[in-house]
């Protein structure tokens, strides 16, 4: 084919891929269109990869095909992990993306020296620093979420000074390389120091903040990809990286807002350390409990029920039983809705994904602010495996680490029922005064079997 026609076709294909990436992000922002969004993103990525195969500068495909095979072999089992393991799986994907970008930057450096301009060296150094720190940072985040590494923040005196000095050292090495690209040992030194900085950056952050950290690392990896796009003169990579980087950043901002935290608080706050309560430890706290039969009698007699799902529903994989409960109550004429907290579960949209999987109608899902304004008219707020996102201490206890975090104010409903296995705290590691209110009934048990018990009772034992 004529090289000019070929160039036009390639550019056209890249433009379509970019348009698909933008549409994918747009569609991903609503549960109703999310599946379409995933498909659009996949088609866009496949188009971008296949089009790149037609680049005339590619002379041999052997190594690309080997990498494709290895990547596919790693990718398939990664795609099959349980929903509860998706945050750590995402962190692993970021780690691989960052590693790939850093390795390409490293090979570009060694292919280009000694004939490398100051501008090119700046691009490569930045790209390799951010790629390397995102690689190790993402690995540590995945390790914490998988509980291979301790979830508690690991902190020591003078830590911020040490971390910033390490970052300063890698920036210094980059500056030396910009003026003297062949300076011996500086390039590998810069890579090693950046890898170390990624470890130091994420280790002091608690497991509870890992999903936010992952969103931040996502934006770093996007930035790396965009920088790599400049290094390789690939417009599609610049745009895809910028979209990835900015969407990751926006997501991190949304998550910080939903938890009433700032970036500095997430990165330097050491949130999630064991809390020692200053008061009330010795107070006798009375807990009211109920059986599935008692719970079903209360639910069956209610006019309005608001279900608030949380991480425990995901762990128990109770979403299908919850859907059955929704069906049976709706059939009895009860108005059932779901109150969704933006950070319920362990990743943004966690509850939406689970409830969509169980075919709960989207229009029955209401956001936190709407749920709170309807709360005084709610007969029963049924909390299924949620804890922190309903904790009234966020409104009342100024000493609480979650003070100021917006919550679903279930304590304003007429009756509160909480399904969980014990009085153990949630991810923030703090007690929940909701469990000891007079209007609260604790329904102790695994979410799936307890909800199953309620459904069985409501349907007269014949599910
Ligand atoms: P949570 O506060 O972590 O509480 C979950 C509760 O589920 C636990 O207290 C646990 O109690 C219960 N549970 C576990 N397994 C269960 C089972 N099989 N059956 C029944 N209950 C079970 O969860 P959340 O209310 O959803 O709050 C999310 C937390 O994660 C917040 O602190 C939020 O800030 C944080 N976070 C979330 C995101 C995000 O993107 N979603 C991001 C960053 C941080 P038992 O052990 O007693 O059963």
mmCIF file of C-alpha atoms and ligand atoms in Angstrom, residues 207-212 255 259 271 309-313 315-317 341-351 384-390 402 405 419-428 435 444-448, ligand 1:
data_model
loop_
_atom_site.group_PDB
_atom_site.id
_atom_site.type_symbol
_atom_site.label_atom_id
_atom_site.label_comp_id
_atom_site.label_asym_id
_atom_site.label_seq_id
_atom_site.Cartn_x
_atom_site.Cartn_y
_atom_site.Cartn_z
ATOM 1 C CA UNK A 207 -4.636 -0.386 54.227
ATOM 2 C CA UNK A 208 -7.860 1.643 54.590
ATOM 3 C CA UNK A 209 -6.386 4.293 52.315
ATOM 4 C CA UNK A 210 -5.062 1.870 49.703
ATOM 5 C CA UNK A 211 -8.003 2.279 47.283
ATOM 6 C CA UNK A 212 -7.359 6.049 47.229
ATOM 7 C CA UNK A 255 -12.822 9.416 47.170
ATOM 8 C CA UNK A 259 -14.141 10.361 53.265
ATOM 9 C CA UNK A 271 -4.915 6.516 59.030
ATOM 10 C CA UNK A 309 -24.944 -2.601 51.741
ATOM 11 C CA UNK A 310 -21.235 -2.583 52.607
ATOM 12 C CA UNK A 311 -18.056 -4.561 52.385
ATOM 13 C CA UNK A 312 -19.532 -7.524 54.326
ATOM 14 C CA UNK A 313 -22.118 -8.084 51.570
ATOM 15 C CA UNK A 315 -17.285 -10.786 51.360
ATOM 16 C CA UNK A 316 -20.341 -12.984 51.901
ATOM 17 C CA UNK A 317 -21.337 -12.742 48.194
ATOM 18 C CA UNK A 341 -22.402 5.302 50.036
ATOM 19 C CA UNK A 342 -19.665 6.400 47.592
ATOM 20 C CA UNK A 343 -16.927 4.548 49.519
ATOM 21 C CA UNK A 344 -18.898 1.519 50.739
ATOM 22 C CA UNK A 345 -16.877 -1.634 50.098
ATOM 23 C CA UNK A 346 -13.282 -1.480 49.019
ATOM 24 C CA UNK A 347 -13.398 0.270 45.655
ATOM 25 C CA UNK A 348 -15.489 2.990 44.059
ATOM 26 C CA UNK A 349 -18.724 1.615 42.671
ATOM 27 C CA UNK A 350 -18.233 -1.694 44.529
ATOM 28 C CA UNK A 351 -21.861 -1.917 45.677
ATOM 29 C CA UNK A 384 -25.926 -5.536 55.359
ATOM 30 C CA UNK A 385 -22.214 -5.871 56.101
ATOM 31 C CA UNK A 386 -21.659 -2.100 56.264
ATOM 32 C CA UNK A 387 -20.057 -0.444 59.255
ATOM 33 C CA UNK A 388 -17.888 2.700 58.837
ATOM 34 C CA UNK A 389 -20.215 4.266 56.264
ATOM 35 C CA UNK A 390 -23.037 4.285 58.841
ATOM 36 C CA UNK A 402 -13.560 9.433 60.610
ATOM 37 C CA UNK A 405 -16.761 11.857 56.815
ATOM 38 C CA UNK A 419 -26.395 -7.807 59.749
ATOM 39 C CA UNK A 420 -22.774 -8.655 60.580
ATOM 40 C CA UNK A 421 -20.980 -11.497 62.300
ATOM 41 C CA UNK A 422 -19.812 -9.724 65.456
ATOM 42 C CA UNK A 423 -19.252 -6.294 67.002
ATOM 43 C CA UNK A 424 -15.824 -6.091 65.285
ATOM 44 C CA UNK A 425 -14.896 -2.772 63.746
ATOM 45 C CA UNK A 426 -14.809 -2.059 60.016
ATOM 46 C CA UNK A 427 -11.817 -1.000 57.955
ATOM 47 C CA UNK A 428 -11.216 2.237 59.880
ATOM 48 C CA UNK A 435 -24.790 -0.931 67.484
ATOM 49 C CA UNK A 444 -25.424 -11.606 64.065
ATOM 50 C CA UNK A 445 -24.403 -13.961 61.295
ATOM 51 C CA UNK A 446 -22.932 -14.261 57.834
ATOM 52 C CA UNK A 447 -24.773 -11.859 55.510
ATOM 53 C CA UNK A 448 -25.675 -14.490 52.909
HETATM 54 P P1 LIG B 1 -16.449 -1.690 56.751
HETATM 55 O O1 LIG B 1 -16.569 -0.480 57.605
HETATM 56 O O2 LIG B 1 -15.099 -2.170 56.412
HETATM 57 O O3 LIG B 1 -17.288 -2.829 57.497
HETATM 58 C C1 LIG B 1 -17.562 -4.033 56.886
HETATM 59 C C2 LIG B 1 -18.197 -4.937 57.917
HETATM 60 O O4 LIG B 1 -18.595 -6.107 57.233
HETATM 61 C C3 LIG B 1 -17.238 -5.365 59.008
HETATM 62 O O5 LIG B 1 -17.421 -4.628 60.194
HETATM 63 C C4 LIG B 1 -17.552 -6.868 59.185
HETATM 64 O O6 LIG B 1 -18.025 -7.101 60.512
HETATM 65 C C5 LIG B 1 -18.670 -7.129 58.184
HETATM 66 N N1 LIG B 1 -18.502 -8.405 57.509
HETATM 67 C C6 LIG B 1 -17.399 -8.957 57.007
HETATM 68 N N2 LIG B 1 -17.654 -10.154 56.488
HETATM 69 C C7 LIG B 1 -18.974 -10.374 56.656
HETATM 70 C C8 LIG B 1 -19.835 -11.442 56.345
HETATM 71 N N3 LIG B 1 -19.405 -12.555 55.736
HETATM 72 N N4 LIG B 1 -21.153 -11.326 56.663
HETATM 73 C C9 LIG B 1 -21.599 -10.232 57.307
HETATM 74 N N5 LIG B 1 -20.818 -9.176 57.630
HETATM 75 C C10 LIG B 1 -19.519 -9.258 57.315
HETATM 76 O O7 LIG B 1 -17.212 -1.519 55.368
HETATM 77 P P2 LIG B 1 -18.063 -0.306 54.795
HETATM 78 O O8 LIG B 1 -19.074 0.163 55.762
HETATM 79 O O9 LIG B 1 -18.475 -0.748 53.445
HETATM 80 O O10 LIG B 1 -17.000 0.881 54.692
HETATM 81 C C11 LIG B 1 -15.941 0.875 53.753
HETATM 82 C C12 LIG B 1 -14.650 1.300 54.421
HETATM 83 O O11 LIG B 1 -13.593 1.183 53.469
HETATM 84 C C13 LIG B 1 -14.689 2.759 54.880
HETATM 85 O O12 LIG B 1 -13.880 2.928 56.003
HETATM 86 C C14 LIG B 1 -14.093 3.463 53.681
HETATM 87 O O13 LIG B 1 -13.566 4.738 53.989
HETATM 88 C C15 LIG B 1 -13.012 2.486 53.305
HETATM 89 N N6 LIG B 1 -12.585 2.756 51.940
HETATM 90 C C16 LIG B 1 -13.400 2.413 50.904
HETATM 91 C C17 LIG B 1 -13.042 2.798 49.628
HETATM 92 C C18 LIG B 1 -13.902 2.506 48.438
HETATM 93 O O14 LIG B 1 -13.525 2.926 47.363
HETATM 94 N N7 LIG B 1 -15.025 1.833 48.593
HETATM 95 C C19 LIG B 1 -11.865 3.489 49.422
HETATM 96 C C20 LIG B 1 -11.068 3.807 50.505
HETATM 97 C C21 LIG B 1 -11.451 3.429 51.752
HETATM 98 P P3 LIG B 1 -17.894 -8.555 61.173
HETATM 99 O O15 LIG B 1 -16.457 -8.917 61.094
HETATM 100 O O16 LIG B 1 -18.400 -8.362 62.553
HETATM 101 O O17 LIG B 1 -18.749 -9.480 60.352
#
